[in-house]
Amino acid sequence: MAGPLWAPSASRIRGTNLAGFLAAARQQSDGDIEDYASLHRWSVEQPDRFWATVWEHCGVVGDPGDTVVMSAPDLWKTRFFPDAVLNYAENLLTRRDDGAALVFVREDGERRTLSWHELHELVSRLQQALRAADVGPGDRIAVWLPNVPEAYALLLAASSIGAVFSSCSPDFGTTGVVDRFGQIEPTVLCAVDGYQYGGGRFDCLERLRDVVEQLPTVRTVAVLSYLDQAPDLARIRGAIGWDDWIAGHAPAPVEFSPLPFDHPLYVLYSSGTTGLPKCIVHRAGGVLVKHLVEHQLHADVRPDDRVFYFTTTGWMMWNWLASALASDAAVVVYDGAPVQGEGTPLWRLADDESITLFGTSAKYLETCQRLGFRPIDEHDLTALRTITSTGSPLAPEGFEYVYRHVKADVHLASISGGTDLCGCLVAGDPTSAVWAGEIQRPGLGMEIDVVDDDGRPLSPGQAGELVCAAPFPSMPIGFWNDPGDVRFRSTYFERFPGMWHQGDFAEWTEHGGVVIRGRSDATLNPGGVRIGTAEIYRQVEGLDEVHESLVIGQRWGDDVRIVLFVVLRDGADLTDELEARIRARIRSGASPRHVPARILAVRDLPRTRSGKLTELAVRAIVHGEPVKNTEALANPESLEQFRDLEELAR
């Protein structure tokens, strides 16, 4: 078997945050902790000692109280640091110097830098503006903004006083915004007049007017001028320009309200297409300590690093990125298209801004590979130590592309978790080797396992359900407006009692890593054998003629048959010869059971706004079932291609 794609040198390992944490953990443990495996074992066997060490070593500002873990008969009722008092914003604003805190770059070249001092001043003014709007602890503020510094400052201002923050990006339509914000009943809405993307300008004012009319609880609408100097706000109820909103509030020291560990921090939304989005309420302390572990220990983020993630305000990775401020690192903020024409501005951004952690999606890396980009030849990337990839499974070829064509000496961390926990279940390890196609490790403090349908642990190489068999701090408080936690319990805890059920189809590897085979609710089951969709994608998208693909299981007779949809590259046709090659490749690269019964060419594939393919929406259309939450899709019009297909009726 071929060896790893990358392994850190001994000197690099010694310099990691994780190495320092290992030393601290040894002092708190009764046994030997020499490497990641033994550290992880200790973290799940002694959660009280582990999380207490995290609090101290990672520099949490606040009073931890006397108890670390308060167990409960039901996993989701376990509490961490039940007596603790802290403030999330205070932990992100420990610096007040002139070093860079936020570096903003827009696709048209506009660039701004906010120092820690300037960020403090902006947060102070927004805090005063929110209080003047009668916002207090527990009140909701809704943010409909691009990925701009003002959005981060609003998160900090809201959390400084205990208000609950929630955001989505301006490419969401009226229904998508109202479906989200309407459920949480905000009193303040911060919005934008428009945004840029791919060279185009998109006005938001007409949609904003409609949104405000459907949010009766909103009393104040602060509008950021992003496209025009003086947008016309006359027709928007309660609207005031951003500058006017904060004009009467002079910078002052930010006041941080002392709050419980479990105080609600923000509401995130599921991106499913089967009804209204679920409003997931996250606890401030749980998110903070989870992100500190992921940033400092898994991703090796250090003070004065520059951390970047390509994201919008509508994806949980935006919230993850914001927390990097708690590690005294600067956050690099980009707003615009990741690929423009025949080029991509993101690798240039990595060079220009000396980015140390470059966060992206598997889809972006696959696009760079397909377009033949070779950053290793065109950019310096000296500062770059870590590349993280999420959103969908990164295929082995994506790993190989990074090390051949991006940077040879870089820690590539494929990570996976979700909006549900606003963090990772499985993540990177900067002290161990990277193997193609594998996520390196279970997350620290996360008792991860792969189980069969009866909840029994599986051996490496056997695919099953990804679960977490013990509580963890960033379990959400619950769903908004869910009396008795009925939907919350059914979503995560009923399938496997005593475990958190993530809904990913996965398997352990012989190296102690994990391979995600796709969403378990989208797995295929022909002849009663479960097949992960990612296994088919890897084979099909290796063909030159295929741009991308989507596979579903279609109910057929008393069984399920596999249907494959392909988007072909310009100039390619789905001929009998190409179909035969697709089937042959799948048969030899996966198995005969993976071979589709039908292969159809389509123009486009539906995906969520964070770039994930939506197999479930296509499966619903094919079966004549409704897709209710089409506002979760970036391109809902693409669904019509799959309706009433003659080829699938025979």
XYZ file of C-alpha atoms in Angstrom:
650
model
C 0.000 0.000 0.000
C 1.217 3.513 -0.810
C 2.307 5.607 2.135
C 0.838 8.823 3.514
C 0.709 11.968 1.404
C 2.278 14.045 4.168
C 3.698 13.646 7.652
C 4.896 16.456 9.921
C 8.539 16.670 10.832
C 9.612 16.139 14.439
C 10.391 19.840 14.825
C 7.018 20.800 13.399
C 5.250 18.472 15.824
C 7.133 19.994 18.764
C 6.001 23.463 17.712
C 2.276 22.693 17.577
C -0.280 23.810 20.119
C -1.270 20.166 20.442
C 2.199 19.232 21.690
C 1.906 21.877 24.404
C -1.547 20.630 25.345
C -0.236 17.058 25.562
C 2.253 18.233 28.188
C -0.528 19.949 30.164
C -2.739 16.862 29.918
C 0.017 14.611 31.275
C 0.028 16.637 34.476
C -3.735 16.120 34.869
C -3.904 12.421 34.006
C -3.244 9.234 35.930
C -1.740 7.440 32.933
C 0.627 8.012 30.068
C -0.452 10.461 27.372
C 2.145 10.325 24.635
C 0.269 10.861 21.368
C -3.067 11.791 19.850
C -4.609 8.344 20.353
C -3.871 8.287 24.088
C -4.923 11.931 24.458
C -8.229 11.222 22.737
C -8.831 8.176 24.924
C -8.242 10.277 28.041
C -10.491 13.071 26.710
C -13.495 10.743 26.464
C -12.757 8.633 29.555
C -12.089 11.654 31.777
C -14.223 14.452 30.286
C -14.185 16.471 33.493
C -10.383 16.633 33.543
C -10.131 17.151 29.799
C -12.540 20.091 29.576
C -11.108 21.668 32.733
C -7.673 21.500 31.084
C -9.110 23.051 27.917
C -10.559 25.935 29.954
C -7.204 26.649 31.570
C -4.815 25.895 28.698
C -6.823 27.602 25.935
C -7.337 30.725 28.009
C -11.092 30.933 28.570
C -11.995 34.225 30.239
C -14.558 33.673 32.987
C -15.273 31.756 36.166
C -15.527 27.990 35.491
C -17.286 27.215 38.763
C -16.690 24.072 40.789
C -18.309 21.448 38.536
C -17.176 20.545 35.010
C -19.652 17.823 33.995
C -23.097 17.341 35.528
C -24.352 14.002 34.237
C -28.000 13.215 33.545
C -29.920 10.033 32.653
C -30.611 11.458 29.191
C -27.515 12.292 27.165
C -28.888 15.593 25.858
C -29.583 16.835 29.400
C -25.943 16.543 30.503
C -24.521 19.945 31.401
C -20.957 21.191 31.172
C -19.675 23.892 33.545
C -23.162 24.319 35.057
C -21.989 27.023 37.477
C -19.698 28.858 35.050
C -20.039 32.548 34.222
C -18.543 34.025 31.053
C -19.241 36.187 28.041
C -18.577 34.922 24.523
C -17.750 38.381 23.134
C -15.289 39.094 25.940
C -13.383 35.954 24.987
C -13.117 37.157 21.379
C -12.069 40.683 22.330
C -9.205 40.150 24.775
C -6.864 42.212 22.587
C -7.122 45.993 22.245
C -3.957 46.787 20.271
C -3.365 48.052 16.737
C -2.724 44.616 15.244
C -5.121 43.378 12.569
C -8.311 41.725 13.840
C -10.409 41.671 10.632
C -9.017 41.928 7.109
C -11.773 42.394 4.515
C -11.370 41.939 0.760
C -14.168 42.212 -1.792
C -14.053 40.647 -5.233
C -13.739 44.064 -6.906
C -10.536 44.781 -4.953
C -11.913 46.872 -2.104
C -9.885 46.171 1.043
C -10.311 47.255 4.668
C -8.526 46.327 7.863
C -9.959 46.718 11.352
C -7.440 46.644 14.165
C -8.379 45.131 17.496
C -8.772 48.670 18.811
C -11.046 49.679 15.913
C -13.093 46.504 16.262
C -13.612 47.315 19.951
C -14.823 50.780 19.037
C -17.280 49.475 16.436
C -18.611 46.824 18.819
C -19.064 49.499 21.485
C -21.093 51.719 19.188
C -23.248 48.781 18.045
C -23.759 47.664 21.621
C -25.070 51.120 22.474
C -27.277 51.186 19.368
C -28.793 47.819 20.292
C -29.477 48.942 23.834
C -31.046 52.140 22.517
C -33.347 49.858 20.478
C -34.372 48.170 23.760
C -32.483 44.957 22.987
C -31.664 42.957 26.105
C -30.652 39.442 27.112
C -32.561 36.798 25.164
C -33.877 39.214 22.519
C -33.104 38.227 18.934
C -31.303 40.306 16.353
C -31.412 39.157 12.744
C -28.590 39.874 10.306
C -29.077 39.738 6.513
C -25.621 40.848 5.426
C -22.789 39.747 3.158
C -19.547 38.463 4.667
C -18.412 41.883 5.885
C -16.730 43.132 9.100
C -19.975 44.714 10.293
C -21.551 41.239 10.578
C -18.784 40.053 12.924
C -19.091 43.223 14.998
C -22.837 42.653 15.308
C -22.266 39.113 16.570
C -19.922 40.501 19.220
C -22.208 43.371 20.161
C -25.238 41.108 20.497
C -23.420 38.479 22.549
C -21.829 41.134 24.763
C -25.282 41.959 26.163
C -26.737 38.445 25.934
C -28.902 39.006 22.852
C -29.356 36.056 20.495
C -27.752 36.490 17.066
C -28.939 34.922 13.813
C -27.800 35.491 10.231
C -28.338 34.504 6.633
C -26.750 35.784 3.440
C -28.311 38.323 1.044
C -28.595 35.790 -1.786
C -31.518 34.241 0.138
C -34.869 35.154 -1.319
C -37.745 36.670 0.624
C -39.295 33.321 1.525
C -35.978 31.893 2.683
C -35.332 34.867 4.958
C -38.841 34.911 6.410
C -38.885 31.129 6.893
C -35.833 31.548 9.117
C -36.179 34.859 10.895
C -39.956 34.653 11.138
C -39.696 31.728 13.521
C -37.432 33.496 16.035
C -39.281 36.859 16.019
C -36.397 39.364 16.025
C -36.775 42.946 17.214
C -33.846 44.344 15.187
C -32.983 43.514 11.591
C -29.630 44.561 10.151
C -29.631 44.316 6.372
C -27.839 45.464 3.229
C -28.906 47.459 0.206
C -27.331 44.906 -2.163
C -24.263 42.825 -2.881
C -21.769 41.896 -5.577
C -21.046 38.435 -6.925
C -19.205 37.262 -9.997
C -19.003 40.790 -11.350
C -22.756 41.361 -11.010
C -24.599 43.783 -8.729
C -27.733 42.537 -6.956
C -30.159 44.946 -5.326
C -31.804 43.805 -2.075
C -34.079 46.735 -1.228
C -37.258 45.399 -2.845
C -36.826 42.044 -1.104
C -35.975 43.846 2.138
C -39.243 45.759 2.001
C -41.166 42.486 1.595
C -39.173 40.807 4.364
C -39.850 43.601 6.842
C -43.582 43.509 6.115
C -43.596 39.811 7.029
C -41.621 40.271 10.249
C -44.052 42.172 12.486
C -41.841 41.959 15.586
C -39.052 43.980 13.942
C -38.978 47.540 15.289
C -35.638 48.722 13.882
C -34.152 48.063 10.416
C -30.551 49.230 10.050
C -29.413 49.178 6.413
C -25.746 49.026 5.467
C -24.823 50.909 2.272
C -22.820 48.406 0.248
C -23.746 49.164 -3.357
C -24.839 52.792 -3.142
C -23.768 55.722 -0.988
C -27.346 56.756 -0.215
C -29.910 54.009 -0.874
C -33.584 55.012 -0.870
C -35.082 53.560 2.322
C -38.336 55.514 2.277
C -40.545 52.505 1.474
C -39.060 50.233 4.144
C -40.843 50.333 7.508
C -38.611 51.385 10.391
C -35.519 51.670 8.208
C -32.503 53.810 9.086
C -29.145 54.040 7.397
C -26.288 52.234 9.151
C -24.217 55.378 9.710
C -27.201 57.243 11.111
C -28.018 54.300 13.397
C -24.676 54.425 15.178
C -23.925 58.148 14.694
C -25.018 59.236 18.164
C -22.939 56.642 19.989
C -19.325 57.501 20.717
C -16.803 54.694 21.260
C -16.486 53.600 24.879
C -15.263 50.495 26.694
C -17.397 47.492 25.719
C -19.483 46.219 28.625
C -19.607 42.434 28.883
C -22.604 40.981 30.692
C -21.670 37.974 32.867
C -23.816 35.104 31.592
C -24.292 31.379 32.250
C -22.321 28.850 30.184
C -25.593 27.684 28.588
C -26.871 31.146 27.677
C -28.159 31.072 24.064
C -25.599 32.589 21.703
C -27.073 32.189 18.249
C -29.629 30.359 16.149
C -28.472 28.407 13.105
C -30.737 26.756 10.557
C -30.862 23.321 8.992
C -30.514 23.362 5.216
C -32.807 20.419 4.529
C -35.559 20.520 1.925
C -38.343 18.766 3.844
C -40.226 21.605 5.529
C -39.383 24.781 7.384
C -35.730 25.007 8.440
C -35.108 23.791 11.969
C -33.967 26.625 14.246
C -31.005 25.207 16.188
C -30.206 27.131 19.385
C -26.538 27.049 20.410
C -25.098 27.717 23.864
C -22.375 30.348 24.227
C -19.963 28.448 26.470
C -20.319 25.169 24.606
C -19.568 26.732 21.236
C -16.636 28.670 22.685
C -14.780 25.722 24.233
C -15.517 23.469 21.243
C -14.140 26.036 18.807
C -11.076 26.666 20.955
C -10.276 22.941 20.776
C -10.849 22.823 17.025
C -8.904 25.971 16.262
C -5.963 25.659 18.633
C -5.514 21.877 18.910
C -6.871 20.435 15.653
C -6.016 23.313 13.290
C -3.011 24.716 15.198
C -4.240 28.339 15.120
C -1.831 30.631 16.999
C -1.809 34.305 18.048
C -1.350 36.651 15.055
C -2.167 33.892 12.576
C -4.404 34.814 9.665
C -7.406 32.513 9.426
C -9.577 32.402 6.312
C -12.654 30.422 5.370
C -14.579 30.865 2.151
C -18.089 31.180 3.516
C -21.193 33.333 3.659
C -23.157 34.452 6.698
C -25.638 31.680 5.917
C -23.268 28.762 6.635
C -22.099 27.537 10.038
C -18.480 27.901 8.943
C -19.008 31.664 9.225
C -19.703 31.228 12.948
C -16.726 28.866 13.213
C -14.502 31.438 11.527
C -15.632 34.238 13.850
C -14.485 32.285 16.901
C -10.884 32.347 15.636
C -10.697 35.782 17.262
C -10.706 33.963 20.616
C -7.290 32.539 19.725
C -5.921 36.062 19.138
C -5.763 35.400 15.401
C -6.839 37.764 12.642
C -9.845 36.725 10.557
C -9.543 37.228 6.798
C -12.952 37.998 5.296
C -13.674 37.617 1.572
C -16.927 38.563 -0.134
C -17.475 37.512 -3.722
C -17.204 34.622 -6.143
C -14.451 32.046 -5.519
C -13.863 31.496 -9.240
C -13.970 34.292 -11.790
C -13.639 33.458 -15.470
C -10.588 31.285 -15.901
C -9.057 32.176 -12.552
C -9.638 32.121 -8.818
C -8.866 35.054 -6.515
C -8.606 32.923 -3.384
C -5.059 31.601 -3.819
C -3.946 35.148 -4.616
C -5.718 36.242 -1.432
C -3.761 33.604 0.502
C -0.530 35.121 -0.806
C -1.462 38.777 -0.425
C -2.762 38.416 3.137
C -0.222 35.815 4.378
C -3.013 33.413 5.275
C -1.931 30.626 7.629
C -5.174 28.600 7.597
C -7.030 28.397 4.282
C -10.532 27.010 4.752
C -12.577 25.840 1.807
C -14.897 23.124 0.516
C -14.259 19.864 -1.287
C -16.227 21.310 -4.204
C -13.834 24.258 -4.528
C -10.758 22.034 -4.527
C -12.374 19.759 -7.110
C -13.166 22.805 -9.257
C -9.558 24.010 -9.051
C -8.396 20.542 -10.068
C -10.831 20.375 -12.982
C -9.806 23.814 -14.262
C -6.134 22.919 -14.067
C -5.121 25.542 -11.482
C -1.591 25.031 -10.147
C -1.130 27.409 -7.198
C 2.194 25.731 -6.401
C 3.589 27.267 -9.617
C 1.807 30.608 -9.483
C 1.856 31.598 -5.806
C 4.324 31.639 -2.943
C 2.054 30.437 -0.091
C 4.962 30.580 2.349
C 2.771 31.429 5.353
C 0.231 28.687 4.637
C 0.440 25.863 7.217
C -3.062 24.386 7.142
C -5.783 23.780 4.556
C -9.163 22.633 5.854
C -11.887 21.160 3.657
C -15.514 20.456 4.487
C -19.030 20.662 3.043
C -18.843 17.220 1.427
C -16.352 14.331 1.458
C -13.011 15.167 -0.161
C -12.115 12.371 -2.575
C -8.611 10.842 -2.555
C -7.895 12.635 -5.830
C -8.646 15.934 -4.083
C -6.039 15.148 -1.435
C -3.502 14.266 -4.123
C -4.279 17.473 -6.014
C -3.470 19.589 -2.956
C -0.086 17.991 -2.364
C 0.911 17.953 -6.046
C -0.458 21.273 -7.205
C -1.056 23.520 -4.164
C 1.645 22.953 -1.551
C 3.690 19.883 -0.672
C 4.368 20.782 2.971
C 0.945 21.649 4.317
C -1.409 20.044 6.814
C -4.542 19.148 4.800
C -7.327 18.549 7.301
C -10.546 17.211 5.898
C -13.119 17.884 8.632
C -16.745 16.909 9.139
C -19.468 17.847 11.583
C -22.423 20.066 11.029
C -24.685 22.973 11.743
C -26.273 20.742 14.386
C -23.261 21.030 16.729
C -21.625 24.057 15.060
C -18.401 22.119 14.997
C -16.626 18.906 14.072
C -17.171 15.296 14.999
C -14.030 14.229 13.148
C -11.140 16.552 12.354
C -7.461 17.072 11.675
C -4.403 16.196 13.718
C -1.348 18.393 13.005
C 0.949 15.838 14.666
C 0.176 12.833 12.455
C 0.205 11.722 8.835
C -2.388 12.561 6.173
C -3.696 9.646 4.092
C -5.596 10.152 0.843
C -9.351 10.195 1.309
C -9.270 10.011 5.116
C -10.317 12.380 7.855
C -7.489 11.957 10.323
C -9.053 11.595 13.762
C -12.160 11.640 15.936
C -12.439 15.035 17.599
C -10.982 15.509 21.064
C -13.653 15.098 23.716
C -15.884 13.323 21.176
C -16.575 9.614 21.753
C -17.031 8.864 18.067
C -17.999 5.441 16.766
C -19.357 3.767 13.647
C -22.229 1.383 14.373
C -24.578 -0.972 12.556
C -28.359 -0.601 12.485
C -28.588 -2.155 15.945
C -26.032 0.252 17.435
C -23.199 -2.283 17.607
C -19.657 -0.994 16.902
C -18.191 -1.916 13.520
C -14.618 -2.774 12.647
C -12.409 -0.761 10.243
C -13.589 -1.165 6.664
C -17.235 -1.755 7.638
C -19.568 1.117 6.788
C -22.313 2.209 9.144
C -23.790 5.120 11.046
C -21.522 7.805 12.534
C -22.471 8.463 16.167
C -21.122 10.114 19.280
C -21.630 7.854 22.285
C -21.210 10.505 24.986
C -22.306 14.113 25.557
C -20.197 17.074 24.445
C -20.365 20.801 25.286
C -21.647 22.117 21.948
C -24.730 19.932 21.805
C -27.417 22.507 21.003
C -29.768 23.677 23.714
C -32.578 22.490 21.453
C -34.785 23.729 18.625
C -36.603 27.035 18.813
C -40.294 26.622 19.678
C -40.109 22.857 20.250
C -42.231 22.112 23.350
C -40.944 19.083 25.211
C -37.947 18.878 22.837
C -39.949 16.447 20.712
C -38.352 17.268 17.346
C -34.932 17.746 18.926
C -34.944 14.276 20.507
C -36.299 12.585 17.388
C -33.640 14.220 15.193
C -30.541 13.180 17.130
C -31.307 10.691 19.923
C -34.148 8.303 19.089
C -32.502 6.224 16.350
C -29.719 5.094 18.724
C -30.705 5.659 22.377
C -27.835 7.006 24.441
C -25.967 8.289 21.381
C -25.897 11.407 19.208
C -26.848 10.293 15.685
C -25.261 12.541 13.091
C -26.773 11.025 9.954
C -23.501 10.317 8.115
C -22.610 6.979 6.519
C -18.998 6.309 7.489
C -16.291 3.782 8.272
C -13.103 3.580 10.307
C -9.783 3.147 8.533
C -6.798 1.065 9.599
C -4.943 4.321 10.399
C -7.470 5.389 13.037
C -9.152 7.826 10.669
C -12.638 8.055 9.197
C -14.043 8.010 5.664
C -17.451 9.649 5.149
C -19.421 7.802 2.458
C -22.242 10.337 2.245
C -25.383 11.232 4.158
C -26.987 8.115 5.593
C -30.472 9.304 4.617
C -29.239 9.426 1.010
C -27.500 6.050 0.994
C -28.585 3.554 -1.623
C -30.027 0.180 -0.697
C -30.319 -2.035 -3.808
C -30.916 -5.627 -2.842
C -30.699 -4.677 0.834
C -27.009 -3.671 0.617
C -26.200 -0.132 1.802
C -24.019 1.875 -0.561
C -22.632 5.352 0.058
C -23.166 7.880 -2.723
C -19.599 9.210 -2.405
C -18.273 5.846 -3.616
C -20.038 6.322 -6.956
C -19.120 10.003 -7.295
C -15.451 9.208 -6.959
C -15.572 6.832 -9.912
C -17.827 8.840 -12.222
C -16.185 12.225 -11.778
C -12.803 10.766 -12.673
C -13.977 10.618 -16.293
C -12.937 13.547 -18.474
C -16.411 13.959 -19.968
C -18.211 14.267 -16.613
C -18.313 17.617 -14.846
C -20.293 16.407 -11.821
C -22.886 13.822 -10.899
C -25.724 13.001 -8.520
C -27.103 9.578 -7.655
C -30.357 8.484 -6.015
C -32.186 5.293 -5.197
C -35.486 5.011 -7.070
C -38.181 2.748 -5.700
C -38.768 0.087 -8.347
C -41.022 -2.888 -7.821
C -40.176 -4.412 -4.468
C -36.608 -3.096 -4.520
C -34.541 0.036 -5.155
C -32.593 0.732 -8.327
C -29.714 3.165 -8.708
C -30.221 6.173 -10.980
C -27.250 8.329 -11.932
C -27.559 11.889 -13.260
C -24.522 13.451 -14.925
C -23.651 16.991 -15.978
C -21.305 16.699 -18.943
C -18.539 19.053 -19.939
C -18.997 21.279 -22.973
C -18.836 19.251 -26.169
C -19.525 15.882 -24.535
C -22.609 13.741 -25.201
C -24.041 10.831 -23.258
C -23.467 8.224 -25.930
C -23.868 4.480 -25.545
C -20.077 4.257 -25.478
C -19.790 6.778 -22.612
C -22.547 5.018 -20.653
C -20.675 1.748 -21.057
C -17.446 3.331 -19.798
C -19.250 4.850 -16.804
C -20.697 1.465 -15.871
C -17.380 -0.310 -16.384
C -15.532 2.207 -14.235
C -18.058 1.925 -11.421
C -18.029 -1.871 -11.627
C -14.237 -2.123 -11.458
C -13.629 0.781 -9.056
C -16.467 0.067 -6.631
C -18.507 -3.111 -7.198
C -21.186 -4.562 -9.499
C -23.821 -3.538 -6.920
C -22.851 0.126 -7.431
C -23.609 0.083 -11.182
C -26.646 2.287 -11.982
C -29.707 0.929 -13.709
C -30.281 4.251 -15.466
C -27.894 7.050 -16.474
C -29.343 10.398 -17.568
C -27.697 13.665 -18.609
C -28.984 16.916 -17.079
C -27.941 20.574 -17.387
C -27.484 21.319 -13.686
C -27.709 19.700 -10.253
C -29.500 21.234 -7.272
C -27.325 22.198 -4.326
C -27.717 24.066 -1.073
C -26.336 27.562 -0.640
C -23.272 26.091 1.051
C -22.578 23.973 -2.045
C -23.851 20.551 -0.971
C -25.653 18.375 -3.506
C -29.245 17.645 -2.506
C -29.897 14.016 -3.347
C -33.011 14.019 -1.157
C -34.665 16.818 -3.124
C -34.047 15.004 -6.419
C -35.293 11.727 -4.965
C -38.468 13.458 -3.797
C -39.128 14.991 -7.239
C -38.539 11.664 -8.988
C -41.070 10.007 -6.667
C -43.613 12.783 -7.145
C -43.230 14.050 -3.591
C -43.141 17.728 -2.559
C -39.922 19.621 -1.868
C -41.086 22.188 0.644
C -38.025 24.218 1.549
C -36.730 25.142 -1.898
C -35.403 28.414 -0.471
C -32.590 26.312 1.009
C -31.374 25.710 -2.547
C -29.060 27.989 -4.485
C -30.660 26.904 -7.781
C -34.191 25.559 -7.122
C -35.109 25.918 -10.797
C -32.856 22.938 -11.551
C -35.359 20.590 -9.875
C -37.755 20.808 -12.813
C -35.387 18.706 -14.935
C -36.115 15.685 -12.756
C -39.911 15.813 -12.812
C -41.899 13.165 -14.749
C -38.912 11.743 -16.616
C -40.032 9.199 -19.199
C -36.766 7.271 -18.880
C -37.519 6.570 -15.203
C -41.014 5.217 -15.881
C -39.692 2.070 -17.496
